[in-house]
Amino acid sequence: MTDVRVPGRLARGDRVAVVAPSGPVRPERLEIGTTYLEQWGLEVEVMPSVLAGHDRLSFLAADDKTRAEDLRTAWLDPRFAAVFCARGGYGVQRMLEYVDLDELAAVTKWFLGFSDITALHEPLNARGLVTIHGPMAAAVEQLQVETGRERLHELLFEPEKITDLLAPVGARTLVGGVAEGPLRGGNLALLAASVGTPTYAPPTGIVVMEDVSEDAYRVDRLLTQLLRAGWFAGVTGLVIGDFSGADDSGLVTAVVHDRLGPLGLPMVEGAAIGHENLNLAVPLGLPVRLDATAGTLTPLFS
């Protein structure tokens, strides 16, 4: 079993880097978001490609090699205690061929992001590094929500305060029971898209899933892809987060029940993890204990 490596807590005065592995970033949103980080006493440095733009593909922050090189530079620079992604969107998978994941995973520091960033969380978690699925540096609406902002701060600065990763919102029991294991997962579409690729890393332990703008039939297709690939073979429990912007939220819920319920794994739904304004940060790769009957998810930091 891969050893778990948890980065050290941050402190006022630490320097952090902001990268954009995926989509383009609006300067005004980045300015607002980084202000919150600076209020925590962090010194924020934005890497050059974050606001560079792509000369032909407007859905990318910059060309693939440049985004990958900025990520590498920030990650290997000992001045930075953490690397924040500016936003998600699309683009991480395009640049993975230019990223030496073993080189990155050999350095223990905090890496933060969600959505498309799942494509980086997956291989880093598989190599034992604990990362954070949560609000990003330009995620203004999420950082403006005090509850979510405080969770992120506690996870980075005072992790001992967190006794239930699903609190204060909680979650509903779908299948009762208790399970333990490292917390893995993230964005459903990205999890499915990694199957068969060189960075494919089927999880063991507790899996969290969320997504945005995926209608019910597409959620069904994504879950069916993972089921047919044997992706759930090592999964011990499930945490279903937000599926935002779907055509019919009730139908999406029915799909999740239909596809995942028969696995018989301890499972909760309705966790405040995902693309809603309240996005509770969680430590991917960290051992956790899911009590699906009680609706709690306990981090096991030691």
mmCIF file of C-alpha atoms in Angstrom:
data_model
loop_
_atom_site.group_PDB
_atom_site.id
_atom_site.type_symbol
_atom_site.label_atom_id
_atom_site.label_comp_id
_atom_site.label_asym_id
_atom_site.label_seq_id
_atom_site.Cartn_x
_atom_site.Cartn_y
_atom_site.Cartn_z
ATOM 1 C CA MET A 1 0.000 0.000 0.000
ATOM 2 C CA THR A 2 1.301 3.456 -0.902
ATOM 3 C CA ASP A 3 2.386 5.545 2.075
ATOM 4 C CA VAL A 4 0.147 8.550 2.722
ATOM 5 C CA ARG A 5 1.891 11.917 2.844
ATOM 6 C CA VAL A 6 0.021 14.848 4.387
ATOM 7 C CA PRO A 7 1.492 18.314 3.743
ATOM 8 C CA GLY A 8 2.233 20.454 6.774
ATOM 9 C CA ARG A 9 -0.164 23.125 7.925
ATOM 10 C CA LEU A 10 0.168 26.620 6.550
ATOM 11 C CA ALA A 11 1.032 29.664 8.650
ATOM 12 C CA ARG A 12 0.774 33.414 8.201
ATOM 13 C CA GLY A 13 3.610 34.636 6.036
ATOM 14 C CA ASP A 14 3.718 31.517 3.852
ATOM 15 C CA ARG A 15 4.012 32.079 0.129
ATOM 16 C CA VAL A 16 1.645 30.268 -2.237
ATOM 17 C CA ALA A 17 1.488 30.047 -6.027
ATOM 18 C CA VAL A 18 -1.547 30.248 -8.310
ATOM 19 C CA VAL A 19 -1.578 28.196 -11.518
ATOM 20 C CA ALA A 20 -4.137 27.684 -14.292
ATOM 21 C CA PRO A 21 -3.907 24.106 -15.612
ATOM 22 C CA SER A 22 -7.267 24.363 -17.385
ATOM 23 C CA GLY A 23 -9.440 27.227 -18.591
ATOM 24 C CA PRO A 24 -8.849 30.979 -18.955
ATOM 25 C CA VAL A 25 -9.078 33.199 -15.900
ATOM 26 C CA ARG A 26 -10.764 36.583 -15.640
ATOM 27 C CA PRO A 27 -8.369 39.034 -13.935
ATOM 28 C CA GLU A 28 -11.069 40.694 -11.825
ATOM 29 C CA ARG A 29 -12.187 37.350 -10.387
ATOM 30 C CA LEU A 30 -8.616 36.351 -9.619
ATOM 31 C CA GLU A 31 -8.004 39.663 -7.861
ATOM 32 C CA ILE A 32 -11.048 39.210 -5.626
ATOM 33 C CA GLY A 33 -10.230 35.597 -4.857
ATOM 34 C CA THR A 34 -6.587 36.133 -3.992
ATOM 35 C CA THR A 35 -7.611 38.919 -1.627
ATOM 36 C CA TYR A 36 -9.205 36.278 0.604
ATOM 37 C CA LEU A 37 -5.954 34.321 0.639
ATOM 38 C CA GLU A 38 -4.012 37.449 1.501
ATOM 39 C CA GLN A 39 -6.390 38.121 4.387
ATOM 40 C CA TRP A 40 -5.186 34.811 5.838
ATOM 41 C CA GLY A 41 -1.678 36.238 5.856
ATOM 42 C CA LEU A 42 -0.534 34.368 2.747
ATOM 43 C CA GLU A 43 1.737 35.930 0.154
ATOM 44 C CA VAL A 44 0.269 35.104 -3.252
ATOM 45 C CA GLU A 45 2.239 34.852 -6.482
ATOM 46 C CA VAL A 46 0.379 34.330 -9.766
ATOM 47 C CA MET A 47 2.303 32.294 -12.339
ATOM 48 C CA PRO A 48 2.729 33.913 -15.788
ATOM 49 C CA SER A 49 0.492 31.571 -17.794
ATOM 50 C CA VAL A 50 -2.570 32.176 -15.602
ATOM 51 C CA LEU A 51 -3.543 35.296 -17.532
ATOM 52 C CA ALA A 52 -1.645 34.596 -20.751
ATOM 53 C CA GLY A 53 -4.427 33.246 -22.944
ATOM 54 C CA HIS A 54 -4.152 30.890 -25.913
ATOM 55 C CA ASP A 55 -3.669 32.306 -29.401
ATOM 56 C CA ARG A 56 -6.216 29.938 -31.027
ATOM 57 C CA LEU A 57 -8.147 27.974 -28.378
ATOM 58 C CA SER A 58 -10.029 30.420 -26.187
ATOM 59 C CA PHE A 59 -11.127 27.705 -23.739
ATOM 60 C CA LEU A 60 -7.532 27.257 -22.502
ATOM 61 C CA ALA A 61 -5.579 29.533 -20.161
ATOM 62 C CA ALA A 62 -2.432 29.104 -22.290
ATOM 63 C CA ASP A 63 -0.821 26.429 -24.473
ATOM 64 C CA ASP A 64 -0.353 22.976 -22.946
ATOM 65 C CA LYS A 65 3.421 23.059 -22.490
ATOM 66 C CA THR A 66 3.332 26.499 -20.889
ATOM 67 C CA ARG A 67 0.627 25.524 -18.401
ATOM 68 C CA ALA A 68 2.507 22.355 -17.531
ATOM 69 C CA GLU A 69 5.796 24.188 -17.095
ATOM 70 C CA ASP A 70 4.241 26.781 -14.790
ATOM 71 C CA LEU A 71 2.761 23.992 -12.676
ATOM 72 C CA ARG A 72 6.160 22.292 -12.475
ATOM 73 C CA THR A 73 7.968 25.535 -11.668
ATOM 74 C CA ALA A 74 5.569 26.429 -8.871
ATOM 75 C CA TRP A 75 5.558 22.906 -7.472
ATOM 76 C CA LEU A 76 9.314 22.455 -7.341
ATOM 77 C CA ASP A 77 10.006 25.950 -5.996
ATOM 78 C CA PRO A 78 10.662 25.553 -2.245
ATOM 79 C CA ARG A 79 9.445 29.104 -1.626
ATOM 80 C CA PHE A 80 5.861 27.954 -2.153
ATOM 81 C CA ALA A 81 4.076 26.072 0.626
ATOM 82 C CA ALA A 82 1.012 25.418 -1.530
ATOM 83 C CA VAL A 83 -0.177 25.588 -5.124
ATOM 84 C CA PHE A 84 -3.719 26.838 -5.761
ATOM 85 C CA CYS A 85 -5.446 26.291 -9.073
ATOM 86 C CA ALA A 86 -7.173 29.441 -10.284
ATOM 87 C CA ARG A 87 -10.166 27.649 -11.821
ATOM 88 C CA GLY A 88 -11.265 24.477 -13.586
ATOM 89 C CA GLY A 89 -12.967 24.446 -16.965
ATOM 90 C CA TYR A 90 -11.185 22.126 -19.373
ATOM 91 C CA GLY A 91 -7.583 21.417 -20.224
ATOM 92 C CA VAL A 92 -5.734 19.331 -17.629
ATOM 93 C CA GLN A 93 -5.926 16.114 -19.651
ATOM 94 C CA ARG A 94 -4.369 17.875 -22.651
ATOM 95 C CA MET A 95 -1.255 18.803 -20.682
ATOM 96 C CA LEU A 96 -0.726 15.591 -18.678
ATOM 97 C CA GLU A 97 1.699 14.242 -21.284
ATOM 98 C CA TYR A 98 3.988 17.138 -20.356
ATOM 99 C CA VAL A 99 3.785 16.511 -16.592
ATOM 100 C CA ASP A 100 6.147 14.181 -14.722
ATOM 101 C CA LEU A 101 3.739 13.007 -12.020
ATOM 102 C CA ASP A 102 6.403 11.039 -10.146
ATOM 103 C CA GLU A 103 8.505 14.194 -9.948
ATOM 104 C CA LEU A 104 5.579 16.191 -8.579
ATOM 105 C CA ALA A 105 4.489 13.517 -6.116
ATOM 106 C CA ALA A 106 7.995 13.371 -4.645
ATOM 107 C CA VAL A 107 7.402 16.866 -3.217
ATOM 108 C CA THR A 108 4.965 17.179 -0.322
ATOM 109 C CA LYS A 109 2.981 20.402 -0.400
ATOM 110 C CA TRP A 110 -0.690 21.347 -0.647
ATOM 111 C CA PHE A 111 -2.373 21.249 -4.042
ATOM 112 C CA LEU A 112 -5.885 22.732 -4.312
ATOM 113 C CA GLY A 113 -8.615 22.627 -6.906
ATOM 114 C CA PHE A 114 -11.660 20.715 -8.122
ATOM 115 C CA SER A 115 -13.734 19.966 -11.234
ATOM 116 C CA ASP A 116 -11.318 19.527 -14.183
ATOM 117 C CA ILE A 117 -8.479 19.453 -11.628
ATOM 118 C CA THR A 118 -9.647 15.936 -10.750
ATOM 119 C CA ALA A 119 -7.363 14.783 -13.577
ATOM 120 C CA LEU A 120 -4.393 15.883 -11.439
ATOM 121 C CA HIS A 121 -5.807 14.823 -8.067
ATOM 122 C CA GLU A 122 -6.261 11.232 -9.233
ATOM 123 C CA PRO A 123 -2.629 10.380 -10.077
ATOM 124 C CA LEU A 124 -1.208 12.412 -7.180
ATOM 125 C CA ASN A 125 -3.500 10.658 -4.694
ATOM 126 C CA ALA A 126 -2.581 7.284 -6.233
ATOM 127 C CA ARG A 127 1.049 8.131 -5.451
ATOM 128 C CA GLY A 128 0.208 8.818 -1.805
ATOM 129 C CA LEU A 129 -0.013 12.620 -1.773
ATOM 130 C CA VAL A 130 -2.967 14.167 0.045
ATOM 131 C CA THR A 131 -4.526 17.038 -1.926
ATOM 132 C CA ILE A 132 -7.508 19.321 -1.397
ATOM 133 C CA HIS A 133 -10.752 19.244 -3.375
ATOM 134 C CA GLY A 134 -12.239 22.659 -2.691
ATOM 135 C CA PRO A 135 -12.640 26.317 -3.659
ATOM 136 C CA MET A 136 -10.047 27.702 -6.059
ATOM 137 C CA ALA A 137 -8.268 31.042 -6.186
ATOM 138 C CA ALA A 138 -10.702 32.637 -8.663
ATOM 139 C CA ALA A 139 -13.826 30.847 -7.370
ATOM 140 C CA VAL A 140 -15.289 34.089 -6.091
ATOM 141 C CA GLU A 141 -18.809 32.875 -5.292
ATOM 142 C CA GLN A 142 -17.468 29.958 -3.263
ATOM 143 C CA LEU A 143 -14.861 31.984 -1.379
ATOM 144 C CA GLN A 144 -17.535 34.529 -0.488
ATOM 145 C CA VAL A 145 -19.475 31.881 1.456
ATOM 146 C CA GLU A 146 -18.162 32.088 5.002
ATOM 147 C CA THR A 147 -18.839 28.441 5.885
ATOM 148 C CA GLY A 148 -16.916 27.121 2.897
ATOM 149 C CA ARG A 149 -14.133 29.666 3.309
ATOM 150 C CA GLU A 150 -13.704 28.747 6.981
ATOM 151 C CA ARG A 151 -13.546 25.039 6.137
ATOM 152 C CA LEU A 152 -10.777 25.648 3.630
ATOM 153 C CA HIS A 153 -8.885 27.773 6.141
ATOM 154 C CA GLU A 154 -9.196 25.131 8.851
ATOM 155 C CA LEU A 155 -8.043 22.363 6.544
ATOM 156 C CA LEU A 156 -4.937 24.353 5.661
ATOM 157 C CA PHE A 157 -4.158 26.014 8.996
ATOM 158 C CA GLU A 158 -5.970 24.145 11.807
ATOM 159 C CA PRO A 159 -6.974 20.657 10.619
ATOM 160 C CA GLU A 160 -7.478 19.365 14.160
ATOM 161 C CA LYS A 161 -10.677 21.434 14.345
ATOM 162 C CA ILE A 162 -12.357 19.277 11.697
ATOM 163 C CA THR A 163 -14.127 16.238 13.128
ATOM 164 C CA ASP A 164 -16.742 15.712 10.381
ATOM 165 C CA LEU A 165 -16.008 16.596 6.769
ATOM 166 C CA LEU A 166 -19.738 16.658 5.944
ATOM 167 C CA ALA A 167 -20.636 19.138 8.695
ATOM 168 C CA PRO A 168 -22.308 21.547 9.136
ATOM 169 C CA VAL A 169 -24.629 20.614 6.252
ATOM 170 C CA GLY A 170 -24.546 16.855 6.783
ATOM 171 C CA ALA A 171 -25.696 14.182 4.346
ATOM 172 C CA ARG A 172 -28.568 11.745 3.891
ATOM 173 C CA THR A 173 -28.162 8.014 4.321
ATOM 174 C CA LEU A 174 -28.749 6.031 1.153
ATOM 175 C CA VAL A 175 -27.161 2.750 2.221
ATOM 176 C CA GLY A 176 -26.245 2.352 5.886
ATOM 177 C CA GLY A 177 -23.004 0.978 7.249
ATOM 178 C CA VAL A 178 -19.461 1.969 8.109
ATOM 179 C CA ALA A 179 -16.379 1.967 5.896
ATOM 180 C CA GLU A 180 -12.799 3.181 6.078
ATOM 181 C CA GLY A 181 -10.131 3.964 3.535
ATOM 182 C CA PRO A 182 -8.467 6.853 1.716
ATOM 183 C CA LEU A 183 -10.839 9.474 0.325
ATOM 184 C CA ARG A 184 -10.647 9.538 -3.469
ATOM 185 C CA GLY A 185 -12.656 10.741 -6.442
ATOM 186 C CA GLY A 186 -13.899 14.160 -7.497
ATOM 187 C CA ASN A 187 -15.614 15.127 -10.732
ATOM 188 C CA LEU A 188 -17.535 12.222 -12.257
ATOM 189 C CA ALA A 189 -16.915 13.172 -15.897
ATOM 190 C CA LEU A 190 -13.163 13.383 -15.328
ATOM 191 C CA LEU A 191 -13.093 10.114 -13.409
ATOM 192 C CA ALA A 192 -14.763 8.362 -16.330
ATOM 193 C CA ALA A 193 -12.579 10.129 -18.901
ATOM 194 C CA SER A 194 -9.401 8.803 -17.270
ATOM 195 C CA VAL A 195 -10.324 5.142 -17.816
ATOM 196 C CA GLY A 196 -7.831 3.552 -20.202
ATOM 197 C CA THR A 197 -5.386 6.459 -20.117
ATOM 198 C CA PRO A 198 -1.788 6.293 -18.803
ATOM 199 C CA THR A 199 -2.844 8.118 -15.625
ATOM 200 C CA TYR A 200 -5.778 5.778 -14.930
ATOM 201 C CA ALA A 201 -5.841 5.172 -11.172
ATOM 202 C CA PRO A 202 -8.851 3.126 -9.992
ATOM 203 C CA PRO A 203 -9.441 3.978 -6.340
ATOM 204 C CA THR A 204 -9.459 2.030 -3.143
ATOM 205 C CA GLY A 205 -11.407 3.365 -0.163
ATOM 206 C CA ILE A 206 -14.142 5.987 0.052
ATOM 207 C CA VAL A 207 -15.104 7.785 -3.158
ATOM 208 C CA VAL A 208 -16.677 11.240 -3.410
ATOM 209 C CA MET A 209 -18.439 12.185 -6.657
ATOM 210 C CA GLU A 210 -19.881 15.442 -7.984
ATOM 211 C CA ASP A 211 -20.518 17.114 -11.328
ATOM 212 C CA VAL A 212 -22.094 20.096 -13.062
ATOM 213 C CA SER A 213 -24.326 20.518 -16.130
ATOM 214 C CA GLU A 214 -24.614 16.777 -16.688
ATOM 215 C CA ASP A 215 -28.181 15.712 -17.434
ATOM 216 C CA ALA A 216 -29.540 12.480 -16.043
ATOM 217 C CA TYR A 217 -28.867 10.284 -19.059
ATOM 218 C CA ARG A 218 -25.261 11.487 -19.182
ATOM 219 C CA VAL A 219 -24.773 10.780 -15.474
ATOM 220 C CA ASP A 220 -26.133 7.305 -16.217
ATOM 221 C CA ARG A 221 -23.662 6.887 -19.075
ATOM 222 C CA LEU A 222 -20.702 8.014 -16.946
ATOM 223 C CA LEU A 223 -21.584 5.741 -14.036
ATOM 224 C CA THR A 224 -22.215 2.836 -16.384
ATOM 225 C CA GLN A 225 -18.773 3.377 -17.938
ATOM 226 C CA LEU A 226 -17.138 3.146 -14.523
ATOM 227 C CA LEU A 227 -19.184 0.111 -13.541
ATOM 228 C CA ARG A 228 -18.351 -1.760 -16.756
ATOM 229 C CA ALA A 229 -14.655 -0.890 -16.334
ATOM 230 C CA GLY A 230 -14.593 -2.477 -12.859
ATOM 231 C CA TRP A 231 -13.699 0.895 -11.380
ATOM 232 C CA PHE A 232 -15.562 0.238 -8.104
ATOM 233 C CA ALA A 233 -13.762 -3.041 -7.317
ATOM 234 C CA GLY A 234 -11.700 -1.513 -4.508
ATOM 235 C CA VAL A 235 -14.254 1.062 -3.329
ATOM 236 C CA THR A 236 -15.539 0.632 0.235
ATOM 237 C CA GLY A 237 -17.961 3.559 0.530
ATOM 238 C CA LEU A 238 -19.534 6.400 -1.441
ATOM 239 C CA VAL A 239 -20.167 10.099 -0.776
ATOM 240 C CA ILE A 240 -22.425 11.732 -3.365
ATOM 241 C CA GLY A 241 -21.968 15.480 -3.593
ATOM 242 C CA ASP A 242 -23.748 18.111 -5.673
ATOM 243 C CA PHE A 243 -24.888 17.469 -9.237
ATOM 244 C CA SER A 244 -25.535 21.068 -10.194
ATOM 245 C CA GLY A 245 -27.275 22.438 -13.260
ATOM 246 C CA ALA A 246 -28.889 19.160 -14.350
ATOM 247 C CA ASP A 247 -32.074 19.060 -16.382
ATOM 248 C CA ASP A 248 -33.965 17.204 -13.652
ATOM 249 C CA SER A 249 -32.296 16.875 -10.259
ATOM 250 C CA GLY A 250 -34.811 14.268 -9.154
ATOM 251 C CA LEU A 251 -34.028 12.129 -12.183
ATOM 252 C CA VAL A 252 -30.289 12.440 -11.533
ATOM 253 C CA THR A 253 -30.873 11.241 -7.977
ATOM 254 C CA ALA A 254 -32.856 8.293 -9.317
ATOM 255 C CA VAL A 255 -29.998 7.418 -11.673
ATOM 256 C CA VAL A 256 -27.456 7.495 -8.848
ATOM 257 C CA HIS A 257 -29.676 5.225 -6.742
ATOM 258 C CA ASP A 258 -30.268 2.860 -9.654
ATOM 259 C CA ARG A 259 -26.634 2.564 -10.726
ATOM 260 C CA LEU A 260 -24.813 2.665 -7.372
ATOM 261 C CA GLY A 261 -27.356 1.353 -4.864
ATOM 262 C CA PRO A 262 -26.965 -2.277 -5.972
ATOM 263 C CA LEU A 263 -23.268 -2.161 -5.029
ATOM 264 C CA GLY A 264 -24.443 -2.361 -1.416
ATOM 265 C CA LEU A 265 -21.674 -0.026 -0.243
ATOM 266 C CA PRO A 266 -22.222 2.389 2.653
ATOM 267 C CA MET A 267 -23.398 5.527 0.852
ATOM 268 C CA VAL A 268 -24.589 9.035 1.649
ATOM 269 C CA GLU A 269 -25.943 11.716 -0.668
ATOM 270 C CA GLY A 270 -26.454 15.453 -0.494
ATOM 271 C CA ALA A 271 -22.929 16.323 0.662
ATOM 272 C CA ALA A 272 -22.032 20.002 0.115
ATOM 273 C CA ILE A 273 -19.143 19.135 -2.183
ATOM 274 C CA GLY A 274 -19.081 20.350 -5.763
ATOM 275 C CA HIS A 275 -20.043 23.329 -7.897
ATOM 276 C CA GLU A 276 -22.583 24.999 -5.625
ATOM 277 C CA ASN A 277 -21.585 28.203 -3.837
ATOM 278 C CA LEU A 278 -21.101 26.226 -0.631
ATOM 279 C CA ASN A 279 -18.280 23.841 -1.496
ATOM 280 C CA LEU A 280 -16.838 22.162 1.591
ATOM 281 C CA ALA A 281 -13.161 21.404 1.060
ATOM 282 C CA VAL A 282 -12.125 17.785 1.657
ATOM 283 C CA PRO A 283 -8.667 16.149 1.747
ATOM 284 C CA LEU A 284 -8.402 13.650 -1.105
ATOM 285 C CA GLY A 285 -6.041 10.770 -0.401
ATOM 286 C CA LEU A 286 -6.420 11.057 3.375
ATOM 287 C CA PRO A 287 -7.725 8.018 5.311
ATOM 288 C CA VAL A 288 -11.292 8.674 6.483
ATOM 289 C CA ARG A 289 -14.103 6.834 8.249
ATOM 290 C CA LEU A 290 -17.539 6.994 6.657
ATOM 291 C CA ASP A 291 -20.467 6.239 8.955
ATOM 292 C CA ALA A 292 -23.223 6.256 6.373
ATOM 293 C CA THR A 293 -25.863 5.448 8.976
ATOM 294 C CA ALA A 294 -24.980 8.534 11.013
ATOM 295 C CA GLY A 295 -24.127 10.623 7.940
ATOM 296 C CA THR A 296 -20.605 11.516 9.072
ATOM 297 C CA LEU A 297 -17.175 11.457 7.421
ATOM 298 C CA THR A 298 -14.299 11.561 9.904
ATOM 299 C CA PRO A 299 -10.789 12.540 8.780
ATOM 300 C CA LEU A 300 -8.027 10.319 10.185
ATOM 301 C CA PHE A 301 -5.076 12.698 10.268
ATOM 302 C CA SER A 302 -2.961 10.436 12.463
#
